[in-house]
mmCIF file of C-alpha atoms in Angstrom:
data_model
loop_
_atom_site.group_PDB
_atom_site.id
_atom_site.type_symbol
_atom_site.label_atom_id
_atom_site.label_comp_id
_atom_site.label_asym_id
_atom_site.label_seq_id
_atom_site.Cartn_x
_atom_site.Cartn_y
_atom_site.Cartn_z
ATOM 1 C CA ILE H 23 2.329 6.292 35.084
ATOM 2 C CA LEU H 24 1.023 6.620 38.592
ATOM 3 C CA PRO H 25 -0.753 9.973 39.083
ATOM 4 C CA ASP H 26 1.697 11.000 41.832
ATOM 5 C CA MET H 27 4.812 10.296 39.735
ATOM 6 C CA VAL H 28 6.383 13.407 38.173
ATOM 7 C CA ASP H 29 9.481 14.587 36.271
ATOM 8 C CA PRO H 30 9.795 11.567 33.945
ATOM 9 C CA GLY H 31 12.987 10.888 32.026
ATOM 10 C CA VAL H 32 12.623 8.405 29.148
ATOM 11 C CA MET H 33 15.001 6.006 27.410
ATOM 12 C CA ILE H 34 14.455 3.223 24.867
ATOM 13 C CA LEU H 35 16.479 0.132 25.767
ATOM 14 C CA PRO H 36 18.269 -1.924 23.079
ATOM 15 C CA ASP H 37 15.428 -4.466 22.968
ATOM 16 C CA GLY H 38 12.817 -1.745 22.338
ATOM 17 C CA THR H 39 11.527 -1.574 25.905
ATOM 18 C CA PHE H 40 10.720 1.892 27.243
ATOM 19 C CA LEU H 41 12.467 2.756 30.515
ATOM 20 C CA ILE H 42 11.323 5.721 32.611
ATOM 21 C CA VAL H 43 12.885 7.247 35.697
ATOM 22 C CA ALA H 44 10.387 9.339 37.659
ATOM 23 C CA VAL H 45 9.959 10.936 41.071
ATOM 24 C CA ASN H 46 7.428 9.923 43.692
ATOM 25 C CA PHE H 47 6.434 13.487 44.521
ATOM 26 C CA ILE H 48 3.523 13.510 46.967
ATOM 27 C CA GLY H 49 3.276 10.053 48.435
ATOM 28 C CA ALA H 50 1.548 7.452 46.233
ATOM 29 C CA GLY H 51 1.870 5.140 49.217
ATOM 30 C CA LEU H 52 5.574 4.700 48.465
ATOM 31 C CA PRO H 53 8.805 6.050 50.006
ATOM 32 C CA ASP H 54 10.193 9.275 48.549
ATOM 33 C CA GLY H 55 12.727 8.810 45.793
ATOM 34 C CA ILE H 56 13.354 8.128 42.122
ATOM 35 C CA TYR H 57 11.744 5.005 40.647
ATOM 36 C CA THR H 58 12.028 3.036 37.423
ATOM 37 C CA LEU H 59 9.102 1.997 35.243
ATOM 38 C CA THR H 60 9.190 -0.204 32.139
ATOM 39 C CA SER H 61 6.822 -0.631 29.212
ATOM 40 C CA GLU H 62 6.612 -2.570 25.980
ATOM 41 C CA ASP H 63 4.114 -0.265 24.268
ATOM 42 C CA GLY H 64 4.897 3.174 25.704
ATOM 43 C CA ARG H 65 1.422 3.442 27.224
ATOM 44 C CA THR H 66 1.174 0.941 30.092
ATOM 45 C CA PHE H 67 4.067 0.842 32.569
ATOM 46 C CA ASP H 68 5.155 -1.566 35.286
ATOM 47 C CA LEU H 69 6.549 0.099 38.393
ATOM 48 C CA ARG H 70 9.543 -1.205 40.309
ATOM 49 C CA LYS H 71 8.370 -1.158 43.927
ATOM 50 C CA ASP H 72 11.596 0.136 45.494
ATOM 51 C CA PRO H 73 13.273 3.454 44.621
ATOM 52 C CA ILE H 74 16.656 3.355 42.912
ATOM 53 C CA ILE H 75 17.601 6.696 44.527
ATOM 54 C CA ARG H 76 16.454 7.875 47.946
ATOM 55 C CA PRO H 77 16.804 11.389 49.445
ATOM 56 C CA SER H 78 20.204 12.031 51.033
ATOM 57 C CA SER H 79 18.458 13.376 54.150
ATOM 58 C CA PRO H 80 14.865 13.804 55.387
ATOM 59 C CA ASN H 81 14.722 17.462 54.327
ATOM 60 C CA HIS H 82 15.879 16.824 50.747
ATOM 61 C CA LYS H 83 13.890 15.683 47.724
ATOM 62 C CA PRO H 84 15.364 14.378 44.434
ATOM 63 C CA LEU H 85 13.797 15.908 41.311
ATOM 64 C CA ASP H 86 14.140 16.046 37.509
ATOM 65 C CA PRO H 87 15.980 12.755 36.835
ATOM 66 C CA ALA H 88 17.633 12.113 33.473
ATOM 67 C CA ILE H 89 19.165 8.789 32.461
ATOM 68 C CA ILE H 90 21.973 7.880 30.048
ATOM 69 C CA ALA H 91 23.460 4.517 29.073
ATOM 70 C CA LEU H 92 27.131 3.834 29.882
ATOM 71 C CA GLY H 93 27.388 0.406 28.238
ATOM 72 C CA ASP H 94 27.578 -3.092 29.726
ATOM 73 C CA ASP H 95 24.017 -2.683 31.036
ATOM 74 C CA LYS H 96 25.119 0.201 33.270
ATOM 75 C CA TYR H 97 23.379 3.560 33.489
ATOM 76 C CA ARG H 98 23.905 6.946 35.080
ATOM 77 C CA VAL H 99 21.010 8.965 36.496
ATOM 78 C CA TYR H 100 21.478 12.717 36.946
ATOM 79 C CA TYR H 101 19.084 14.528 39.242
ATOM 80 C CA TRP H 102 18.572 17.748 41.151
ATOM 81 C CA GLU H 103 18.170 17.529 44.927
ATOM 82 C CA VAL H 104 16.289 20.420 46.500
ATOM 83 C CA ALA H 105 16.164 21.284 50.194
ATOM 84 C CA GLU H 106 12.894 21.753 52.073
ATOM 85 C CA PRO H 107 12.561 24.537 53.096
ATOM 86 C CA VAL H 108 14.688 25.975 50.307
ATOM 87 C CA GLU H 109 16.575 28.425 52.528
ATOM 88 C CA ASP H 110 18.018 25.599 54.681
ATOM 89 C CA THR H 111 20.871 24.807 52.314
ATOM 90 C CA GLU H 112 21.982 25.053 48.712
ATOM 91 C CA ASP H 113 20.426 22.818 46.082
ATOM 92 C CA LYS H 114 22.680 20.171 44.548
ATOM 93 C CA ILE H 115 23.030 18.446 41.198
ATOM 94 C CA LEU H 116 23.936 14.801 41.825
ATOM 95 C CA SER H 117 24.281 11.563 39.887
ATOM 96 C CA ALA H 118 24.271 7.846 40.585
ATOM 97 C CA THR H 119 25.678 4.994 38.539
ATOM 98 C CA GLY H 120 24.694 1.360 38.573
ATOM 99 C CA LYS H 121 23.253 -1.622 36.750
ATOM 100 C CA LEU H 122 19.477 -1.507 36.583
ATOM 101 C CA GLU H 123 17.934 -4.905 37.129
ATOM 102 C CA VAL H 124 14.894 -4.556 34.908
ATOM 103 C CA SER H 125 12.362 -7.352 35.321
ATOM 104 C CA LEU H 126 9.632 -7.550 32.686
ATOM 105 C CA ALA H 127 6.475 -9.556 33.352
ATOM 106 C CA MET H 128 4.050 -11.315 31.003
ATOM 107 C CA TYR H 129 0.769 -12.822 32.159
ATOM 108 C CA PHE H 130 -1.023 -15.860 30.776
ATOM 109 C CA ALA H 131 -4.428 -16.100 32.434
ATOM 110 C CA GLN H 132 -4.995 -19.762 31.616
ATOM 111 C CA PHE H 133 -2.774 -22.800 31.852
ATOM 112 C CA GLY H 134 -3.705 -26.464 32.119
ATOM 113 C CA ASP H 135 -2.394 -29.990 31.990
ATOM 114 C CA GLY H 136 -3.725 -33.542 32.319
ATOM 115 C CA GLN H 137 -6.616 -35.707 31.083
ATOM 116 C CA GLY H 138 -5.900 -35.070 27.418
ATOM 117 C CA LEU H 139 -4.965 -31.412 27.811
ATOM 118 C CA THR H 140 -1.420 -30.195 27.219
ATOM 119 C CA SER H 141 -0.011 -26.670 27.250
ATOM 120 C CA GLU H 142 3.061 -25.296 25.491
ATOM 121 C CA LEU H 143 4.588 -21.967 26.440
ATOM 122 C CA LEU H 144 6.565 -20.612 23.474
ATOM 123 C CA LEU H 145 8.916 -17.718 24.196
ATOM 124 C CA THR H 146 10.868 -15.785 21.560
ATOM 125 C CA ASN H 147 13.720 -13.306 21.895
ATOM 126 C CA PRO H 148 13.340 -10.353 19.483
ATOM 127 C CA SER H 149 16.812 -8.955 20.222
ATOM 128 C CA ALA H 150 19.598 -9.606 17.720
ATOM 129 C CA THR H 151 22.314 -9.008 20.331
ATOM 130 C CA LEU H 152 21.024 -9.714 23.858
ATOM 131 C CA THR H 153 20.283 -13.039 25.531
ATOM 132 C CA ALA H 154 16.995 -13.053 27.445
ATOM 133 C CA SER H 155 16.908 -14.927 30.737
ATOM 134 C CA GLY H 156 14.047 -15.420 33.134
ATOM 135 C CA ARG H 157 11.578 -17.758 34.754
ATOM 136 C CA ALA H 158 8.058 -19.046 34.181
ATOM 137 C CA ASP H 159 6.009 -19.482 37.360
ATOM 138 C CA PHE H 160 2.804 -21.507 37.470
ATOM 139 C CA LEU H 161 0.133 -20.550 40.007
ATOM 140 C CA ASP H 162 -3.078 -22.142 41.261
ATOM 141 C CA ASP H 163 -6.452 -20.539 41.953
ATOM 142 C CA ASN H 164 -5.175 -19.096 45.232
ATOM 143 C CA GLY H 165 -2.034 -17.576 43.689
ATOM 144 C CA LEU H 166 0.169 -20.296 45.202
ATOM 145 C CA SER H 167 2.767 -22.399 43.391
ATOM 146 C CA LEU H 168 1.213 -25.037 41.131
ATOM 147 C CA ALA H 169 3.112 -28.278 40.577
ATOM 148 C CA VAL H 170 3.009 -29.294 36.889
ATOM 149 C CA SER H 171 4.565 -32.245 35.049
ATOM 150 C CA PHE H 172 7.070 -31.287 32.341
ATOM 151 C CA ALA H 173 8.385 -34.345 30.494
ATOM 152 C CA GLY H 174 8.230 -36.388 33.676
ATOM 153 C CA GLN H 175 9.717 -33.649 35.883
ATOM 154 C CA VAL H 176 7.322 -32.034 38.337
ATOM 155 C CA ALA H 177 7.972 -28.348 39.033
ATOM 156 C CA SER H 178 6.116 -25.106 39.763
ATOM 157 C CA SER H 179 8.653 -22.908 37.949
ATOM 158 C CA VAL H 180 11.000 -23.276 34.991
ATOM 159 C CA ASP H 181 14.099 -21.162 34.327
ATOM 160 C CA PHE H 182 14.930 -20.293 30.721
ATOM 161 C CA SER H 183 17.565 -18.589 28.615
ATOM 162 C CA ILE H 184 16.841 -17.549 25.020
ATOM 163 C CA ALA H 185 19.618 -16.832 22.532
ATOM 164 C CA PRO H 186 19.338 -13.688 20.388
ATOM 165 C CA LEU H 187 16.534 -14.206 17.853
ATOM 166 C CA GLY H 188 15.955 -17.631 19.424
ATOM 167 C CA VAL H 189 13.011 -19.517 20.907
ATOM 168 C CA VAL H 190 12.370 -21.882 23.807
ATOM 169 C CA THR H 191 9.349 -24.118 24.384
ATOM 170 C CA ILE H 192 8.169 -25.190 27.820
ATOM 171 C CA SER H 193 5.789 -28.130 27.366
ATOM 172 C CA THR H 194 3.667 -30.147 29.738
ATOM 173 C CA ASP H 195 3.236 -33.896 29.187
ATOM 174 C CA GLY H 196 -0.524 -34.173 29.754
ATOM 175 C CA GLN H 197 -0.101 -36.923 32.328
ATOM 176 C CA GLY H 198 -2.046 -37.328 35.538
ATOM 177 C CA ASP H 199 -5.040 -35.472 36.914
ATOM 178 C CA LEU H 200 -6.218 -32.219 35.387
ATOM 179 C CA VAL H 201 -4.673 -29.118 36.921
ATOM 180 C CA VAL H 202 -5.412 -25.550 35.833
ATOM 181 C CA GLY H 203 -4.065 -22.158 36.796
ATOM 182 C CA SER H 204 -2.153 -19.234 35.358
ATOM 183 C CA ALA H 205 1.427 -18.544 34.316
ATOM 184 C CA VAL H 206 3.631 -15.511 34.924
ATOM 185 C CA VAL H 207 6.822 -15.034 32.912
ATOM 186 C CA THR H 208 9.498 -12.639 34.156
ATOM 187 C CA SER H 209 12.628 -11.833 32.168
ATOM 188 C CA ASP H 210 15.528 -9.407 32.129
ATOM 189 C CA ASN H 211 14.830 -8.426 28.513
ATOM 190 C CA ASN H 212 11.715 -8.163 26.404
ATOM 191 C CA VAL H 213 10.408 -11.498 25.091
ATOM 192 C CA GLY H 214 7.415 -12.524 23.021
ATOM 193 C CA GLY H 215 5.143 -15.323 24.130
ATOM 194 C CA VAL H 216 2.149 -17.493 23.351
ATOM 195 C CA MET H 217 0.403 -20.257 25.276
ATOM 196 C CA ARG H 218 -0.636 -23.076 22.952
ATOM 197 C CA PHE H 219 -3.338 -25.455 24.174
ATOM 198 C CA SER H 220 -3.994 -28.912 22.728
ATOM 199 C CA ILE H 221 -7.133 -30.842 23.674
ATOM 200 C CA ALA H 222 -7.492 -34.432 22.481
ATOM 201 C CA ASN H 223 -10.203 -34.852 19.811
ATOM 202 C CA THR H 224 -10.943 -31.112 19.862
ATOM 203 C CA GLY H 225 -8.035 -29.119 18.460
ATOM 204 C CA ILE H 226 -5.267 -26.623 19.109
ATOM 205 C CA ALA H 227 -5.496 -22.937 19.972
ATOM 206 C CA GLY H 228 -2.856 -20.360 20.831
ATOM 207 C CA VAL H 229 -3.328 -17.467 23.248
ATOM 208 C CA GLY H 230 -0.948 -14.516 23.489
ATOM 209 C CA LYS H 231 -0.014 -12.784 26.686
ATOM 210 C CA SER H 232 -2.808 -10.948 28.487
ATOM 211 C CA GLN H 233 -2.587 -7.211 29.171
ATOM 212 C CA PRO H 234 -3.511 -6.202 32.740
ATOM 213 C CA LEU H 235 -6.808 -4.263 32.581
ATOM 214 C CA SER H 236 -9.192 -2.634 35.024
ATOM 215 C CA GLY H 237 -12.170 -3.402 32.807
ATOM 216 C CA PHE H 238 -12.840 -5.359 29.617
ATOM 217 C CA ILE H 239 -15.470 -6.857 27.331
ATOM 218 C CA ILE H 240 -15.529 -10.176 25.463
ATOM 219 C CA PRO H 241 -18.040 -11.687 23.006
ATOM 220 C CA VAL H 242 -19.682 -14.838 24.377
ATOM 221 C CA ARG H 243 -22.087 -17.467 23.134
ATOM 222 C CA ARG H 244 -23.485 -20.802 24.245
ATOM 223 C CA LYS H 245 -25.537 -23.547 22.610
ATOM 224 C CA LEU H 246 -26.852 -26.228 24.949
ATOM 225 C CA GLY H 247 -24.873 -29.406 24.311
ATOM 226 C CA GLY H 248 -22.527 -27.619 21.909
ATOM 227 C CA ILE H 249 -20.562 -24.369 21.802
ATOM 228 C CA ASN H 250 -19.688 -22.703 25.119
ATOM 229 C CA THR H 251 -17.482 -19.773 26.124
ATOM 230 C CA GLY H 252 -15.039 -19.948 28.985
ATOM 231 C CA ILE H 253 -13.186 -17.081 30.614
ATOM 232 C CA ALA H 254 -10.000 -17.207 32.679
ATOM 233 C CA ILE H 255 -8.873 -14.351 34.929
ATOM 234 C CA HIS H 256 -5.547 -13.876 36.719
ATOM 235 C CA ASN H 257 -5.095 -11.249 39.421
ATOM 236 C CA THR H 258 -1.855 -9.414 38.564
ATOM 237 C CA GLU H 259 -1.871 -7.401 41.801
ATOM 238 C CA SER H 260 -0.133 -8.026 45.123
ATOM 239 C CA GLN H 261 -3.479 -7.679 46.910
ATOM 240 C CA ALA H 262 -6.974 -9.083 46.467
ATOM 241 C CA VAL H 263 -9.368 -7.511 43.937
ATOM 242 C CA THR H 264 -13.122 -7.598 43.381
ATOM 243 C CA LEU H 265 -14.708 -8.524 40.044
ATOM 244 C CA ASN H 266 -18.067 -7.197 38.862
ATOM 245 C CA LEU H 267 -19.377 -9.258 35.945
ATOM 246 C CA THR H 268 -22.334 -8.418 33.720
ATOM 247 C CA LEU H 269 -23.826 -10.609 31.001
ATOM 248 C CA ARG H 270 -25.375 -8.507 28.218
ATOM 249 C CA ASP H 271 -27.455 -9.223 25.109
ATOM 250 C CA PRO H 272 -26.444 -8.162 21.561
ATOM 251 C CA GLN H 273 -27.973 -4.701 22.190
ATOM 252 C CA GLY H 274 -25.812 -4.214 25.273
ATOM 253 C CA GLN H 275 -28.662 -4.664 27.752
ATOM 254 C CA GLU H 276 -28.091 -6.601 30.961
ATOM 255 C CA VAL H 277 -29.862 -9.974 30.852
ATOM 256 C CA ALA H 278 -31.997 -11.272 33.698
ATOM 257 C CA ASN H 279 -29.882 -12.773 36.497
ATOM 258 C CA GLY H 280 -26.797 -11.706 34.537
ATOM 259 C CA ALA H 281 -24.938 -9.767 37.237
ATOM 260 C CA LYS H 282 -22.393 -11.258 39.603
ATOM 261 C CA THR H 283 -19.778 -9.972 42.042
ATOM 262 C CA ILE H 284 -16.727 -12.024 42.965
ATOM 263 C CA GLU H 285 -15.015 -10.594 46.010
ATOM 264 C CA ASN H 286 -11.460 -11.091 47.202
ATOM 265 C CA LEU H 287 -9.851 -12.821 44.248
ATOM 266 C CA PRO H 288 -6.485 -13.331 45.991
ATOM 267 C CA ALA H 289 -3.166 -11.850 44.913
ATOM 268 C CA GLY H 290 -1.955 -13.906 41.965
ATOM 269 C CA GLY H 291 -5.260 -15.783 42.071
ATOM 270 C CA HIS H 292 -6.985 -17.490 39.158
ATOM 271 C CA LEU H 293 -10.605 -17.992 38.116
ATOM 272 C CA ALA H 294 -11.734 -20.095 35.143
ATOM 273 C CA GLN H 295 -15.381 -20.864 34.387
ATOM 274 C CA PHE H 296 -17.847 -21.174 31.523
ATOM 275 C CA ILE H 297 -20.620 -18.596 31.275
ATOM 276 C CA ASP H 298 -23.291 -21.054 32.450
ATOM 277 C CA GLU H 299 -21.151 -21.748 35.527
ATOM 278 C CA LEU H 300 -20.745 -18.059 36.244
ATOM 279 C CA PHE H 301 -24.464 -17.275 35.815
ATOM 280 C CA LEU H 302 -26.323 -20.326 37.064
ATOM 281 C CA THR H 303 -29.816 -18.823 36.844
ATOM 282 C CA ALA H 304 -29.427 -16.777 33.653
ATOM 283 C CA GLU H 305 -30.928 -18.180 30.472
ATOM 284 C CA THR H 306 -27.890 -19.200 28.427
ATOM 285 C CA ASP H 307 -29.087 -22.389 26.680
ATOM 286 C CA ASP H 308 -29.161 -20.473 23.381
ATOM 287 C CA PHE H 309 -27.310 -17.260 24.015
ATOM 288 C CA GLU H 310 -25.124 -14.761 22.190
ATOM 289 C CA GLY H 311 -23.950 -11.466 23.636
ATOM 290 C CA THR H 312 -21.103 -10.026 25.694
ATOM 291 C CA LEU H 313 -19.530 -10.363 29.114
ATOM 292 C CA VAL H 314 -18.360 -7.127 30.743
ATOM 293 C CA VAL H 315 -15.919 -7.307 33.650
ATOM 294 C CA GLN H 316 -14.976 -4.352 35.833
ATOM 295 C CA VAL H 317 -12.296 -4.592 38.510
ATOM 296 C CA THR H 318 -12.134 -2.851 41.872
ATOM 297 C CA GLY H 319 -8.772 -2.630 43.612
ATOM 298 C CA GLY H 320 -6.402 -3.112 40.686
ATOM 299 C CA LYS H 321 -6.043 -4.899 37.357
ATOM 300 C CA VAL H 322 -6.404 -8.431 36.065
ATOM 301 C CA ALA H 323 -5.289 -10.346 32.984
ATOM 302 C CA ALA H 324 -7.912 -12.330 31.089
ATOM 303 C CA THR H 325 -8.239 -14.951 28.370
ATOM 304 C CA ALA H 326 -11.420 -16.120 26.623
ATOM 305 C CA LEU H 327 -11.863 -19.431 24.811
ATOM 306 C CA GLU H 328 -14.752 -20.872 22.826
ATOM 307 C CA LEU H 329 -15.070 -24.647 22.860
ATOM 308 C CA GLY H 330 -17.433 -27.103 21.209
ATOM 309 C CA THR H 331 -18.058 -30.825 21.238
ATOM 310 C CA GLU H 332 -16.688 -31.494 17.745
ATOM 311 C CA ALA H 333 -13.156 -31.456 16.405
ATOM 312 C CA GLY H 334 -12.052 -28.010 15.334
ATOM 313 C CA GLN H 335 -14.484 -26.145 17.605
ATOM 314 C CA PHE H 336 -11.744 -24.528 19.666
ATOM 315 C CA THR H 337 -10.765 -20.903 19.293
ATOM 316 C CA THR H 338 -9.674 -17.813 21.224
ATOM 317 C CA LEU H 339 -11.801 -14.702 21.615
ATOM 318 C CA PRO H 340 -10.710 -11.051 21.892
ATOM 319 C CA VAL H 341 -10.435 -9.362 25.285
ATOM 320 C CA THR H 342 -10.957 -5.624 24.706
ATOM 321 C CA ALA H 343 -10.338 -2.881 27.242
ATOM 322 C CA LEU H 344 -13.359 -0.807 28.227
ATOM 323 C CA GLN H 345 -13.298 2.838 27.205
#
């Protein structure tokens, strides 16, 4: 939760998603009021940018929200509204009722199509009772809409609806020039997802959704003319971020010419390169070690892939948050 959010009230939604109502207490760069946050794991929360409840007047502040379900996707939030200064008027206990439009986001840092590469986005609905509806948006390196060919239809976004315990597959057709970018899936209920890549004469690999992180480490290796490691990064923020990348040997020591700063990766932007492309003057012809990425200005989602020149040399690599 944001450090300036206080008085959290917690509920678990029918699909297992955690929902929090909390108060923006001392600014946080947001208007005063009560906000909603959602989480799949109970540790990392996405904040809805607009408050669901605002103060009734400039000298009042809502505090201590509690939320209950009324059915039919409707909820009631009880809260205490205190006057500032306190002697101006009596405090009040209030409530508000409405339907919370919860939008959950999943990030896939790499997506591609064309020249023998196809991508399949598989989405599953873990709920036994609720239909999950949403949209998959495809973005280019600058965070702008990316036109992709799906079974002959060119589009930059695809709407979907998944029946309870069902699955949908959004597949590219591999036709035309190579295009690469990232994908963002938003839905009204929790869904599972994987991006499955297929490269002609190389193989198939599946990559799960990427968790937004402010710093991470991945294992990397490269053999000249053979195995190479590629990394894809998607900026999940609404503003530009800066990336500080460090290539390290197996003992964790920075290698010569193995530091790089990438400034102003745009909002929603995408970066995908192999380690020898990232570090042009570092010695990577026969290299094994790690790549450490630290982010200034927000969080990014990342995917790492290891590719070779022979069939079957195609696999995903772990992206681990820094401690």
